[in-house]
Each structure stands twice: as structure tokens, then as C-alpha cells.
Amino acid sequence: MTLVNDRPTQSEATPDAGAPAAVTSGYFSPKQLWTSLPGAFRKLDPRHQARNPVMFVVLVGSVITTIMAVVDPSVFSWLVTGWLWFTVLFANLAESVAEGRGKAQAASLRNVKRDTLANRRLPDGSVESVAGTDLRVGDEVVVTAGEIIPGDGDVIDGIASVDESAITGESAPVVRESGGDRSAVTGGTTVLSDRIVVKITAAQGETFVDRMIALVEGASRQKTPNEIALNILLASLTIVFLLAVVAIGPMGIYAGSAQDPVKLIALLVCLIPTTIGALLSAIGIAGMDRLVQRNVLAMSGRAVEAAGDIDTLLMDKTGTITFGNRRATALHPAPGIMLQELADAARLSSLADGTPEGRSIVELVARDFGGDMDAAAGGEFVPFTAQTRMSGLDVDGRQIRKGASDSVFTWVREQGGDAVDTAVRDSVESVSEAGGTPLVVAVAESAGGARVLGVVELSDVVKPHIAERFARLRAMGIRTVMVTGDNPLTARAIAAEAGVDDFLAEATPEDKLALIRREQNGGRLVAMTGDGTNDAPALAQADVGVAMNTGTSAAKEAGNMVDLDSDPTKLIEVVEVGKQLLITRGALTTFSLANDLAKYFAILPAMFSALYPQLDTLNIMRLATPQSAIVSAVVFNALVIVALIPLALKGVRYTPSTASKLLGRNLAVYGVGGVISPFVGIWLIDLVVRLIPGMG
């Protein structure tokens, strides 16, 4: 294992113009307000309101003012009562709109679930037709072209193109095959060609689609730690203001000016942070929804929040930084070895290698040097493992091995072979320095001794603009680490071209896990992408583990996010969505607390100017009467919730910047704006309210 730090952890790099745009707002239609209105009325249930302390206080106040308006009716009391009910309703509407978008997505997903017949393979090799609902974990089913995959599972035999558009929205078919990290299939998708055998890995009702439906509907959404902490703060502020308002009543009576309970309730509602209390749930739901819009399924809101706070990002080289289609492109024989001998040995050593790289070696030899692609009769295969980092074949008294250079060199020494020729080491180094991956081929004879036959060169290409994307992450203060099983020379060349901060070479699953734990022990949050079974431990350990939908079931179970498009670089967008969620919540909290200031100037002088005439100087908005001032503040308090629903759902626009700059912008826009806008809004509303008989 090698961990190299060739670059500074952070830099002042600025995102290039060619870099992807920052996370933009999701689609919002005013029509959604109308269609979500029935759901808002259903949420008036006190049992639902009790989950939100701030809005529960508003609900109780609405009930009390309603009773008082009935007992002692007046225009003032009915106006206050009506707008208090609107405040509760608008808060419910924000949550209902956020949930409504998820329910629309869930409705389309339910169309994927359909009753199908499955061809279950029995132990004796025969096939029986059963209902898809009768399948159990561990069953093996045969699926041919034109048939629907009856359940979630892994391909254990065959290769086929699969239409996953019902899940991912992508019309282009994808390839699913056995023996690699692209073996997972999802129930409800359609096989377009060939034949595969699928081993069922999820019970009915617990499939990937079932979980997607529950998550996008919000049924399984739990409050995140930050959300819980903010709820505690809001509840504490509500209790403080409740005690303060309750104390005003006796104080007014003692001073000889008893206060109308309706005014006291209006004062309480305007003092407590109703704006953020009303929008808090919608912000959390919308954050997960924005990921769904990008075809990323978050298993928990905690993962979305953590994505906004990560410090270290681990990314696989193959398929993430490079295109991932490493293929054998050349053979470099050792001195004294015929090219044909190397080709034959490379083919035999790769027959048991089910990876795309192993298959490409067999194809290269078959195309350029002859030889079939079938397994050798009577041979014993030695499969590739992350520990040995070799694969091969034992046949006719010979042991043929192919793998990482250091592993093969060690194996040759253990078999009593001679020292490795300098020319072979030079070939390994030259291939690595060029950014390729060298695989060494060796053979050991039964008579004793082993020798290196040569080097197979695998080539890969770094994705265009990947350096700009890493510069974008660096501007966010995120350190990037490339993880690869390649040797340090190859890793160094790719890392330099891609522009990552660090790289971990010759990485085993244990090495990945150890690196993540070291980062976390240093107080840093870690994100990682992966698709293979050997990535599962690290995905489970990472604070944000994004599994590829094309990957194995074990990887998807271990991660707390699944990328339906299987694009590992999308983790950059996940980070931006997480940061956008945190910024949106902070911005609206700032705005909510700031706009309370204007309400103080509207209500307090109106309530006490008769008792203390000096307070009239605080009526800087020159509101018409105490009654119109209180009604105007209550109306503004309700309307601002509706005005902020689109922002809560779309999110505050995020651009990479330092924390101090983001805080400064947040205070300037939402702090100052939260102070100024209520003065203007309440004054304009008062111009209308004063025209109502009894208010002027």
C-alpha cells in the first residue's frame, strides 16, 4: 500500500469556465400549491401538528382566538383568527408541496412493479414457471430477451443488454454480466438481448423499487441531527416568548391597561420563529428530492447533510477518473521469450479471470496471435483475489500466473525462480510511467524453477475536464484521494494528469477501510464511491457511501446513497446538493429571525403606546391604528411563508466559496433582507387594512 501526497491539501484554485455549473434550482410550478391544498388541510390534524412545536403553538392560538371571536365577535378578532389559521395552513402547504413531488415520482415507480412469471431454475438444472411474488432470496431465475426481470438480484451466468429506463430514465440500454462489478439487476427492468441467470437477493416488498417508493414519498424520512438541533432551538425560543407574552397580561393589569388576549396571541405568533418553523420540514424533503432529480437515491437525510460537510473524497480510478475500459493493447516479452509463448501463457492465465481486463487479454490474443477463447481441458483455475492480486491456471504440470508486478515477482521467487531480468522491470516501469497498467505473466514448471515471460500492457484514458471538476472540489475545501490497485508509478502518472490531491496505490479492501478510519479519527468526514463487493466495507464505513446502480447488491446495501446512472463523478453534484441543503436551511433561519425585528416595531408600540406614549416614536412605519398594525403583522407573517415556499423547494443557489464568504453573503442577503422586507411588506399591507371598516 502506498499513500502519496504530491499536492497541497487545499489551494486557491478557481473553477474553470468549462466546469459544470453549480447546482441549480429544481422545477417549481405555482400549480403545485393548488394541487397540494387538500393535503395541507389533512395535516391540520393536531397529532401531526404536535410534531412541530412552533406550528403547534400557532394552532392552539388559532383555536383560542376562534372561540373568543365567536363569544365576542369583532372585525379585528375575526381578521386575526382567519390569518392565524392561514398561517398554519400555509405551513402545511409547504410540506404538502414537497411531499407531493415525491408522490408523483412514486406513482411512476409503481408502474415498474408488475406481476410477472419467473423461470426458476431447480437444483437438477430444470426450469419451472412460478409467479414472481413466490420467489425467495437465493432462488435462481432464467431471463431471456424480451422478458422482465422478476426481482432484484445478481447475474451469475451470461451477459445481456437491459432496459433500465423505467428506473433511471435513461433510454440507452446497459450491459449486465456475470463475474464483474456490473452484475446487479433490478426487478421490473427488461432484458433486450441474450440470456442471463439471476440469483435473487431481495425478498418481495424489500426490493430496490419498494425502497425507492418509500423514500421519495417521504414515508421513511427521518429528521437529521442538524434538523433536530434546529427544532430544539426553535422550541426553546418558542417557550421563552410564550413565557414573556404570558407575563405581559398580569403586568398590563397591574399598570392599569389590561391587554386583549387576541392581541397577546397575535404578538406571540409574530414573535416566535414561525417562518423557519413552517418551512423546516419542506427544506429537508426538498433536499432529498433534488438528489432524486439527479437520479441519486439517498437512503437517509443524514447522508445528504453529511455530503455538505465532507472534507475528504475517495474515488476509484477505474470508471471514475478514467473511462474504466482498460483493455490489453500490447505484449512485451522478456529477453529470450518468443512473443507467441507469452501470448499463449497470457491467454491461459486469463481464462479464469472474469474481469473485463481479463477478457480483453483473451480477445487480444485470439485476434492477433490465434487460439480459441475456451477454457483449457483438465486445468485448475486460480481466480483473481484482492489479496493475491493474481489469477492463473494450473495445467499439464505447469503453473501459469498473471497479475500485479510485485505479486508475480514474489511468486516467482517463492517458486525457486531466477532473479527477474532488468528488461522486464524496465518494461513495467515504462508502461506505468505512460499511465498504463502492467500485468506480468510468469510460469512455473513441475520440474522446478519459475520464469517471467513478459508484460501485458493495459491502457486507460483519463476523462476530459476531470481536472476542472477536482479544482472545483478543491475550491470547496475538499481533499480528493484517488484509490487504485495499480502500482505507485501508474497511480502517480494518472493522479498528476487528473489533478487529485493524494492517491492510494496498490489498495486492498482493508487498505481502503484503514484510510477512511484514519481520516475519520482525524475529525474529517469522508465520502466514497464504489460498485464492487470488495468496496462494501469501505462504503459502510464512510460517512457518505455512494454505490453504483450497476454494482453488486452488496455494494448497494452497504452505501447510504445509490446513483441510478452509475456515474461515480456525480459525487461532486451530491456534495453540492448537500451544501445547498445546509445553506438553504441557514439562509431561511437567518431570514426568519431577522424579520421578527420589524414585527416588534409594528406590534409592541401598537399595544403599549396608550399606556406609554413615548413608545409611539417607535412606530417608524406610521401604521394607522394599533388594530391595523397587529393585523398587518399577522398577515405578513402568513404571506411570507407562501412567498418562501419556492425558495425552500428549489434551494438557495450554491457557488463554491470559502465558509467566511458564504456566511457574509448569507448575512448580507438574508439577514439584511430579512430586516428590510418586513418593514416594506407590513407598511404596504397596512395601507389596505386601514381601509377595512373598524381598522382605520
XYZ file of C-alpha atoms in Angstrom:
696
model
C 0.000 0.000 0.000
C 1.280 3.468 -0.838
C -0.243 6.779 0.136
C 1.381 9.716 -1.544
C 0.717 13.411 -1.060
C 2.143 15.284 -4.008
C -0.177 18.267 -3.881
C -1.316 20.727 -1.236
C -4.462 19.759 0.610
C -6.183 22.948 -0.464
C -5.422 25.631 -2.946
C -6.863 28.837 -4.196
C -7.799 27.219 -7.490
C -10.745 28.772 -9.208
C -13.250 26.623 -11.108
C -12.612 26.699 -14.802
C -15.222 28.037 -17.142
C -15.609 24.588 -18.539
C -16.513 23.126 -15.174
C -20.073 22.058 -14.599
C -22.429 24.723 -13.374
C -23.340 24.897 -9.741
C -26.389 23.074 -8.526
C -29.387 24.897 -9.893
C -32.885 25.131 -8.653
C -35.285 22.369 -9.279
C -38.520 22.890 -11.164
C -41.401 24.507 -9.256
C -44.856 25.298 -10.593
C -47.393 27.521 -8.779
C -49.982 24.941 -9.814
C -48.411 22.626 -7.239
C -49.737 24.917 -4.496
C -53.314 24.301 -5.627
C -52.972 20.556 -6.135
C -51.322 20.199 -2.709
C -54.036 22.131 -0.878
C -56.129 19.057 0.123
C -53.045 17.538 1.725
C -52.474 20.781 3.659
C -55.976 20.559 5.140
C -55.410 16.945 6.152
C -52.289 17.989 8.044
C -54.401 20.197 10.361
C -54.736 17.077 12.490
C -53.361 18.067 15.950
C -51.430 14.783 16.083
C -49.492 15.869 13.013
C -49.031 19.448 14.243
C -47.656 18.231 17.569
C -44.502 17.091 15.731
C -43.672 20.757 15.084
C -43.668 22.720 18.388
C -43.718 26.129 16.696
C -46.714 25.445 14.484
C -48.498 23.564 17.267
C -48.429 26.777 19.331
C -49.898 28.655 16.347
C -52.610 26.003 16.001
C -53.555 26.285 19.691
C -53.592 30.069 19.386
C -55.875 29.799 16.336
C -58.321 27.636 18.260
C -58.369 30.039 21.230
C -58.906 33.142 19.080
C -61.660 31.347 17.178
C -63.532 30.683 20.430
C -63.038 34.280 21.540
C -64.180 35.634 18.176
C -67.371 33.605 18.464
C -68.002 34.722 22.055
C -67.106 38.388 21.484
C -67.158 38.974 17.694
C -65.401 41.934 16.096
C -63.758 42.684 12.772
C -60.362 42.735 14.466
C -60.729 39.387 16.218
C -62.043 37.643 13.104
C -59.247 39.048 10.918
C -56.597 37.885 13.377
C -58.282 34.487 13.735
C -58.567 33.966 9.996
C -54.945 34.819 9.297
C -53.697 32.659 12.147
C -55.473 29.708 10.529
C -53.943 30.703 7.197
C -50.508 30.651 8.869
C -50.995 27.047 9.957
C -52.448 26.114 6.575
C -49.590 27.712 4.637
C -47.055 25.850 6.777
C -48.836 22.586 5.969
C -48.933 23.615 2.316
C -45.125 23.934 2.165
C -44.686 20.394 3.466
C -47.501 19.066 1.277
C -45.979 20.536 -1.893
C -42.597 18.977 -1.058
C -44.205 15.595 -0.411
C -46.416 15.909 -3.487
C -43.454 15.976 -5.853
C -42.142 12.785 -4.238
C -45.535 11.110 -4.527
C -45.645 11.903 -8.235
C -42.294 10.171 -8.664
C -43.507 7.259 -6.551
C -46.558 6.860 -8.784
C -44.339 6.396 -11.834
C -42.189 3.906 -9.935
C -45.238 1.851 -9.015
C -45.791 1.316 -12.718
C -42.469 -0.538 -12.749
C -43.806 -3.077 -10.280
C -45.882 -5.627 -12.089
C -46.848 -9.224 -11.599
C -44.592 -11.407 -13.720
C -43.894 -15.058 -14.234
C -40.409 -16.247 -13.436
C -38.479 -19.190 -14.841
C -36.957 -20.577 -11.661
C -34.015 -22.938 -12.120
C -34.126 -26.048 -9.948
C -31.067 -27.835 -8.463
C -31.261 -30.522 -11.155
C -30.992 -27.862 -13.887
C -34.630 -27.987 -14.971
C -36.760 -24.842 -15.079
C -40.224 -24.286 -13.610
C -42.577 -21.360 -14.148
C -43.661 -19.595 -10.941
C -45.208 -16.247 -10.023
C -42.670 -13.524 -9.331
C -44.218 -12.993 -5.906
C -43.302 -16.584 -4.974
C -39.570 -16.035 -5.416
C -37.357 -16.193 -2.351
C -33.845 -14.950 -1.616
C -31.360 -17.364 -3.152
C -33.617 -18.541 -5.989
C -32.067 -18.619 -9.450
C -34.160 -17.470 -12.398
C -33.508 -17.609 -16.129
C -34.381 -14.453 -18.074
C -34.196 -14.257 -21.865
C -34.641 -11.466 -24.422
C -37.981 -9.680 -24.136
C -38.684 -10.870 -20.592
C -38.976 -8.769 -17.443
C -36.544 -9.426 -14.623
C -38.831 -10.617 -11.807
C -36.781 -9.391 -8.832
C -33.579 -7.772 -7.619
C -30.501 -9.938 -7.933
C -27.030 -10.535 -9.306
C -26.221 -12.054 -12.686
C -24.394 -15.316 -12.024
C -24.262 -16.560 -15.607
C -24.380 -14.888 -19.014
C -24.355 -11.369 -20.385
C -27.249 -9.279 -21.716
C -28.318 -5.744 -22.535
C -31.002 -4.474 -20.174
C -33.501 -1.627 -20.493
C -33.473 0.257 -17.169
C -35.282 3.358 -18.409
C -38.194 2.749 -16.032
C -35.779 3.178 -13.112
C -33.123 5.589 -14.337
C -34.976 7.487 -17.057
C -32.089 6.756 -19.427
C -33.285 5.247 -22.698
C -29.940 3.721 -23.694
C -29.670 0.037 -22.682
C -26.948 -1.082 -20.304
C -24.870 -4.260 -20.192
C -25.170 -6.603 -17.241
C -22.799 -9.557 -16.953
C -21.563 -12.137 -14.504
C -18.152 -12.133 -12.899
C -17.655 -8.393 -12.521
C -18.921 -5.291 -10.768
C -21.739 -4.792 -13.282
C -23.752 -7.778 -12.228
C -26.642 -6.278 -10.249
C -30.074 -6.113 -11.899
C -33.296 -4.525 -10.683
C -36.722 -6.124 -10.706
C -39.065 -4.597 -13.276
C -36.372 -3.902 -15.878
C -36.400 -5.672 -19.238
C -33.788 -7.894 -20.877
C -33.342 -6.811 -24.501
C -30.928 -9.445 -25.760
C -29.299 -12.755 -24.923
C -29.893 -14.809 -21.788
C -28.856 -14.406 -18.165
C -29.296 -16.325 -14.934
C -30.131 -14.102 -11.951
C -29.760 -15.028 -8.297
C -32.468 -13.261 -6.282
C -31.018 -11.133 -3.446
C -34.088 -9.236 -2.133
C -37.377 -10.529 -0.769
C -40.685 -9.289 -2.157
C -41.634 -5.966 -0.567
C -37.990 -5.174 0.179
C -36.771 -4.647 -3.372
C -34.912 -1.622 -4.630
C -38.079 -0.196 -6.199
C -40.005 -0.694 -2.943
C -37.348 1.234 -1.066
C -37.311 3.961 -3.702
C -41.075 4.395 -3.410
C -40.910 4.688 0.380
C -38.030 7.153 0.250
C -39.345 9.507 -2.438
C -42.758 9.601 -0.759
C -41.047 10.673 2.447
C -42.598 7.815 4.404
C -39.232 6.721 5.756
C -37.644 10.169 6.057
C -36.202 10.744 9.492
C -35.088 14.084 10.829
C -31.376 14.674 10.545
C -29.167 15.669 13.506
C -28.937 19.275 12.303
C -32.689 19.394 11.772
C -33.292 18.001 15.269
C -30.885 20.542 16.754
C -32.636 23.398 14.946
C -36.013 22.093 16.119
C -34.751 22.179 19.713
C -33.579 25.773 19.232
C -36.926 26.819 17.750
C -38.827 25.073 20.550
C -36.654 26.838 23.138
C -37.288 30.238 21.559
C -40.994 29.471 21.454
C -41.039 28.648 25.177
C -39.113 31.833 26.014
C -41.505 34.043 24.044
C -44.513 32.172 25.400
C -43.417 32.932 28.973
C -42.731 36.553 28.047
C -46.168 37.044 26.484
C -47.917 35.301 29.382
C -46.146 37.707 31.734
C -47.369 40.734 29.786
C -51.007 40.057 30.796
C -50.572 40.499 34.589
C -48.118 43.337 34.012
C -50.697 45.177 31.914
C -53.395 44.683 34.527
C -51.036 45.980 37.239
C -50.270 49.032 35.094
C -53.981 49.708 34.663
C -54.217 48.653 30.988
C -55.485 45.094 30.588
C -54.455 43.592 27.252
C -56.849 41.905 24.834
C -55.960 38.162 24.762
C -56.338 38.206 20.971
C -53.586 40.829 20.771
C -51.374 38.790 23.083
C -51.803 35.687 20.920
C -51.059 37.728 17.786
C -47.935 39.075 19.485
C -46.804 35.565 20.417
C -47.288 34.222 16.866
C -45.336 37.111 15.389
C -42.515 36.804 17.919
C -41.850 33.056 17.615
C -39.888 31.870 14.516
C -42.931 30.745 12.530
C -41.299 31.229 9.113
C -38.493 28.715 9.527
C -40.725 26.517 11.698
C -43.189 26.303 8.823
C -40.559 25.594 6.159
C -38.108 23.362 8.015
C -39.703 20.045 7.062
C -40.159 21.124 3.437
C -36.462 22.068 3.185
C -35.391 18.580 4.296
C -37.810 16.782 1.976
C -36.822 19.003 -0.962
C -33.122 18.289 -0.359
C -33.658 14.558 -0.865
C -35.934 15.330 -3.816
C -33.192 17.333 -5.545
C -30.972 14.274 -5.378
C -33.736 12.124 -6.861
C -33.974 14.621 -9.724
C -30.314 13.840 -10.388
C -31.029 10.101 -10.260
C -29.359 9.674 -6.879
C -31.339 7.861 -4.202
C -30.449 8.944 -0.655
C -31.263 6.317 1.940
C -31.366 8.971 4.682
C -31.387 12.725 5.133
C -28.346 12.290 7.372
C -26.333 11.255 4.308
C -27.447 14.351 2.378
C -26.380 16.604 5.240
C -23.082 14.792 5.650
C -22.395 15.293 1.940
C -22.493 19.021 2.525
C -19.852 18.792 5.249
C -17.366 16.243 3.851
C -13.663 17.004 3.992
C -12.181 14.044 2.095
C -13.415 12.407 -1.089
C -12.232 8.915 -2.076
C -12.765 7.960 -5.708
C -11.820 4.844 -7.617
C -9.531 5.435 -10.540
C -11.159 2.990 -12.934
C -14.507 4.217 -14.218
C -14.356 7.423 -12.187
C -11.201 9.308 -13.085
C -10.576 7.195 -16.167
C -13.114 5.733 -18.559
C -12.688 2.364 -16.901
C -12.445 0.321 -20.064
C -8.866 -0.817 -19.533
C -8.044 -3.178 -22.327
C -4.988 -5.161 -23.292
C -3.233 -3.231 -26.040
C 0.278 -4.733 -26.265
C 2.511 -7.609 -25.162
C 6.139 -7.065 -24.141
C 8.081 -10.380 -23.973
C 11.037 -10.857 -21.649
C 14.502 -11.341 -23.205
C 14.773 -14.742 -24.832
C 10.992 -15.347 -24.804
C 9.066 -15.701 -28.053
C 6.063 -13.396 -28.435
C 3.833 -16.389 -29.237
C 4.838 -18.122 -25.977
C 3.916 -15.021 -23.989
C 0.613 -14.723 -25.859
C -0.342 -18.362 -25.159
C 0.514 -18.055 -21.472
C -1.356 -14.744 -21.154
C -4.455 -16.333 -22.706
C -4.393 -19.366 -20.422
C -3.806 -17.275 -17.303
C -6.787 -15.070 -18.163
C -9.377 -17.758 -18.875
C -10.370 -17.816 -15.176
C -10.308 -14.022 -14.897
C -13.906 -12.812 -15.168
C -12.981 -9.123 -15.153
C -13.259 -7.019 -18.333
C -9.458 -6.675 -18.317
C -9.012 -10.459 -18.254
C -11.487 -10.902 -21.071
C -9.703 -8.247 -23.137
C -6.437 -10.218 -22.891
C -8.136 -13.348 -24.210
C -9.693 -11.326 -27.039
C -6.365 -9.663 -27.927
C -4.540 -12.988 -28.144
C -7.354 -14.638 -30.100
C -7.385 -11.752 -32.584
C -3.649 -11.196 -33.094
C -1.994 -14.498 -32.201
C -4.624 -17.181 -32.708
C -6.048 -19.577 -30.158
C -9.631 -20.089 -29.074
C -11.389 -18.397 -26.149
C -12.482 -21.616 -24.441
C -11.068 -22.935 -21.207
C -8.275 -25.483 -21.284
C -9.475 -29.015 -20.619
C -8.399 -30.549 -17.326
C -6.901 -27.361 -15.929
C -7.472 -25.979 -12.446
C -8.364 -22.315 -12.435
C -6.879 -19.892 -9.917
C -9.265 -16.923 -9.660
C -8.144 -13.358 -9.058
C -8.443 -12.052 -5.477
C -7.669 -8.675 -3.955
C -5.202 -10.356 -1.612
C -3.114 -12.322 -4.122
C -3.677 -9.836 -6.963
C -3.050 -12.669 -9.421
C -5.062 -15.137 -11.457
C -3.963 -18.121 -13.479
C -4.253 -21.748 -14.462
C -2.573 -24.963 -13.348
C -2.480 -27.357 -16.304
C -0.193 -30.111 -17.654
C 2.274 -29.738 -14.786
C 2.632 -26.008 -15.285
C 1.506 -23.120 -13.087
C 0.759 -20.015 -15.113
C 0.182 -16.732 -13.287
C -0.682 -13.196 -14.382
C -1.083 -10.153 -12.149
C 0.489 -7.129 -10.484
C 4.257 -6.977 -10.989
C 5.330 -7.161 -7.346
C 2.935 -10.041 -6.621
C 4.161 -12.072 -9.600
C 7.825 -11.292 -8.861
C 7.321 -12.540 -5.285
C 5.573 -15.667 -6.562
C 8.461 -16.388 -8.955
C 10.963 -16.171 -6.094
C 8.809 -18.457 -3.942
C 8.769 -20.987 -6.767
C 12.575 -21.025 -6.891
C 12.899 -18.892 -9.995
C 15.864 -16.791 -11.041
C 16.129 -13.069 -10.460
C 13.832 -11.010 -12.654
C 15.567 -9.599 -15.712
C 16.191 -5.870 -15.674
C 14.498 -5.534 -19.078
C 11.229 -6.818 -17.593
C 11.404 -4.294 -14.778
C 12.114 -1.579 -17.339
C 9.000 -2.646 -19.306
C 6.900 -2.487 -16.136
C 8.224 0.964 -15.322
C 7.804 2.349 -18.857
C 4.191 1.142 -19.079
C 3.431 2.632 -15.648
C 5.066 5.966 -16.433
C 2.939 6.199 -19.565
C -0.191 5.848 -17.411
C -0.870 2.259 -18.408
C -1.248 -0.773 -16.175
C 1.398 -3.508 -16.479
C 0.462 -7.135 -15.763
C 3.330 -9.571 -15.516
C 2.960 -13.141 -16.824
C 5.067 -15.968 -15.363
C 5.185 -19.761 -15.452
C 6.492 -22.416 -13.067
C 7.343 -25.881 -14.371
C 6.695 -29.081 -12.394
C 10.374 -29.964 -12.776
C 11.201 -26.929 -10.655
C 12.000 -23.288 -11.227
C 9.938 -20.385 -12.478
C 10.496 -17.657 -15.030
C 8.886 -14.402 -16.106
C 7.572 -14.485 -19.679
C 6.807 -10.799 -20.144
C 4.407 -7.933 -19.576
C 0.847 -7.318 -20.765
C 0.054 -3.622 -21.188
C -3.429 -2.373 -20.248
C -4.358 1.128 -21.343
C -6.920 3.529 -19.974
C -7.775 7.181 -20.642
C -8.405 9.987 -18.151
C -11.833 11.557 -18.629
C -11.842 15.039 -20.186
C -12.413 18.023 -17.849
C -11.921 15.809 -14.776
C -9.122 18.118 -13.587
C -11.522 21.071 -13.667
C -14.012 19.128 -11.556
C -11.359 18.354 -8.970
C -10.349 22.019 -8.950
C -13.990 22.782 -8.190
C -13.876 20.434 -5.211
C -10.623 21.990 -4.052
C -12.314 25.389 -4.116
C -14.908 23.918 -1.723
C -12.109 22.884 0.629
C -12.468 19.168 -0.159
C -9.370 16.969 -0.413
C -9.529 14.343 -3.164
C -7.872 10.925 -2.951
C -7.665 8.541 -5.904
C -7.858 4.888 -4.854
C -6.459 2.262 -7.197
C -4.991 -1.205 -7.221
C -2.316 -0.058 -9.673
C 1.331 0.248 -8.720
C 2.608 3.611 -7.446
C 4.168 4.646 -10.770
C 0.940 4.157 -12.705
C -1.065 5.789 -9.932
C 1.314 8.771 -9.824
C 1.010 9.351 -13.586
C -2.809 9.197 -13.543
C -3.024 11.338 -10.389
C -0.834 14.038 -11.917
C -2.910 14.108 -15.112
C -6.243 14.118 -13.253
C -5.198 16.710 -10.685
C -6.135 14.857 -7.491
C -4.588 15.854 -4.169
C -3.479 12.379 -2.990
C -3.560 8.818 -4.215
C -3.660 5.414 -2.579
C -1.838 2.842 -4.710
C -1.953 -0.949 -4.569
C -5.061 -0.633 -2.434
C -6.779 -3.676 -0.982
C -10.246 -3.528 0.634
C -8.505 -3.440 4.021
C -6.361 -0.503 2.893
C -9.431 1.489 1.836
C -11.114 0.807 5.151
C -7.990 1.774 7.090
C -7.632 5.041 5.171
C -11.246 6.005 5.853
C -10.838 5.284 9.554
C -7.649 7.342 9.736
C -9.401 10.289 8.142
C -12.378 9.963 10.483
C -10.141 9.654 13.533
C -8.672 12.983 12.476
C -12.120 14.577 12.729
C -12.827 14.602 8.995
C -15.973 13.429 7.202
C -15.290 11.038 4.319
C -17.233 10.272 1.153
C -16.563 7.352 -1.174
C -17.910 5.799 -4.350
C -17.814 2.095 -5.142
C -19.535 -0.657 -7.068
C -17.916 -3.956 -6.123
C -18.414 -6.396 -3.288
C -14.880 -5.605 -2.104
C -15.954 -1.925 -1.781
C -18.804 -2.777 0.622
C -16.824 -2.480 3.902
C -15.444 0.924 2.940
C -18.843 2.148 1.702
C -20.391 1.152 5.010
C -17.636 2.890 6.996
C -17.692 6.149 5.006
C -19.914 8.988 6.178
C -21.274 9.212 2.621
C -21.111 5.991 0.624
C -22.416 6.265 -2.944
C -22.918 2.858 -4.549
C -23.329 2.472 -8.288
C -26.607 1.004 -9.509
C -24.601 -1.175 -11.900
C -22.642 -2.591 -8.995
C -23.220 -5.605 -6.825
C -26.087 -5.934 -4.371
C -23.585 -5.971 -1.503
C -22.291 -2.521 -2.512
C -25.795 -1.073 -2.764
C -26.737 -2.467 0.622
C -23.596 -1.031 2.226
C -23.871 2.508 0.830
C -26.275 5.181 2.042
C -26.805 6.540 -1.468
C -27.299 4.807 -4.821
C -26.510 6.508 -8.130
C -29.003 5.183 -10.657
C -26.877 6.467 -13.556
C -23.762 4.746 -12.187
C -21.646 7.849 -12.777
C -19.055 7.980 -9.972
C -18.168 11.615 -10.708
C -21.722 12.535 -9.745
C -20.496 12.532 -6.157
C -19.418 16.089 -6.892
C -23.066 17.012 -7.513
C -24.075 15.136 -4.365
C -21.669 17.317 -2.381
C -23.144 20.449 -3.937
C -26.714 19.351 -3.154
C -25.688 18.663 0.448
C -24.079 22.075 0.771
C -27.114 23.664 -0.866
C -29.380 21.992 1.711
C -27.329 23.341 4.612
C -27.090 26.810 3.080
C -30.833 26.930 2.368
C -31.698 25.958 5.925
C -29.244 28.521 7.312
C -30.411 31.278 4.973
C -34.101 30.853 5.794
C -33.349 30.595 9.509
C -31.443 33.880 9.277
C -34.297 35.482 7.348
C -36.918 34.196 9.804
C -35.136 35.542 12.874
C -34.277 38.839 11.164
C -37.812 39.641 10.014
C -39.098 39.311 13.570
C -37.409 42.649 14.246
C -39.874 44.526 12.048
C -42.796 42.812 13.779
C -41.577 44.143 17.129
C -41.731 47.673 15.742
C -45.240 47.010 14.376
C -46.924 45.315 17.346
C -45.231 46.494 20.551
C -45.811 50.259 20.000
C -49.398 49.482 18.934
C -50.117 47.544 22.127
C -48.484 49.833 24.658
C -48.438 53.356 23.179
C -51.674 54.166 25.010
C -50.041 53.245 28.305
C -46.609 54.607 27.430
C -46.974 57.410 24.830
C -43.196 57.532 24.405
C -43.376 54.220 22.556
C -45.184 55.928 19.687
C -41.803 57.138 18.465
C -41.012 53.508 17.648
C -43.916 53.426 15.191
C -41.478 54.275 12.402
C -43.786 52.770 9.762
C -46.544 55.184 10.887
C -49.157 52.454 10.863
C -52.742 53.702 11.048
C -54.068 52.208 14.281
C -52.987 49.623 16.837
C -55.529 47.184 15.382
C -54.333 47.667 11.779
C -50.709 47.318 12.885
C -51.356 43.985 14.588
C -53.454 42.638 11.691
C -50.820 43.773 9.139
C -48.064 41.983 11.040
C -50.114 38.781 11.301
C -50.978 38.920 7.570
C -47.344 39.447 6.614
C -46.321 36.613 8.920
C -48.618 34.261 6.985
C -47.923 35.501 3.452
C -44.137 35.343 3.800
C -44.411 31.564 4.277
C -46.117 31.186 0.885
C -43.600 33.542 -0.717
C -40.691 31.433 0.528
C -42.070 28.008 -0.464
C -40.428 28.111 -3.952
C -37.073 29.028 -2.385
C -37.381 26.247 0.197
C -38.083 23.701 -2.555
C -35.557 24.932 -5.108
C -32.852 25.770 -2.598
C -30.543 28.739 -2.322
C -28.092 28.795 -5.211
C -24.693 27.430 -4.208
C -21.385 28.512 -5.702
C -18.042 27.194 -4.432
C -16.517 29.624 -1.977
C -14.919 29.809 1.443
C -17.030 29.489 4.580
C -16.419 33.132 5.563
C -17.580 34.411 2.179
C -20.676 32.210 2.257
C -21.504 33.468 5.742
C -21.012 37.076 4.664
C -23.273 36.651 1.661
C -25.868 34.881 3.790
C -25.960 37.727 6.323
C -25.985 40.416 3.643
C -28.799 38.916 1.577
C -30.987 37.077 4.065
C -30.040 38.919 7.256
C -30.321 42.469 5.963
C -33.090 41.450 3.574
C -34.947 39.794 6.436
C -34.870 43.078 8.358
C -35.859 45.396 5.497
C -38.537 43.378 3.648
C -40.989 43.132 6.596
C -40.907 46.915 7.109
C -41.922 47.372 3.482
C -44.400 44.469 3.482
C -46.183 45.405 6.712
C -46.412 49.050 5.628
C -47.985 48.086 2.278
C -50.420 45.672 3.940
C -51.398 48.381 6.418
C -52.382 50.655 3.527
C -55.004 48.054 2.598
C -56.056 47.022 6.110
C -56.782 50.608 7.194
C -59.493 50.732 4.510
C -61.461 47.981 6.283
C -64.239 49.441 8.462
C -63.174 49.478 12.086
C -59.462 49.204 11.245
C -58.677 52.751 10.128
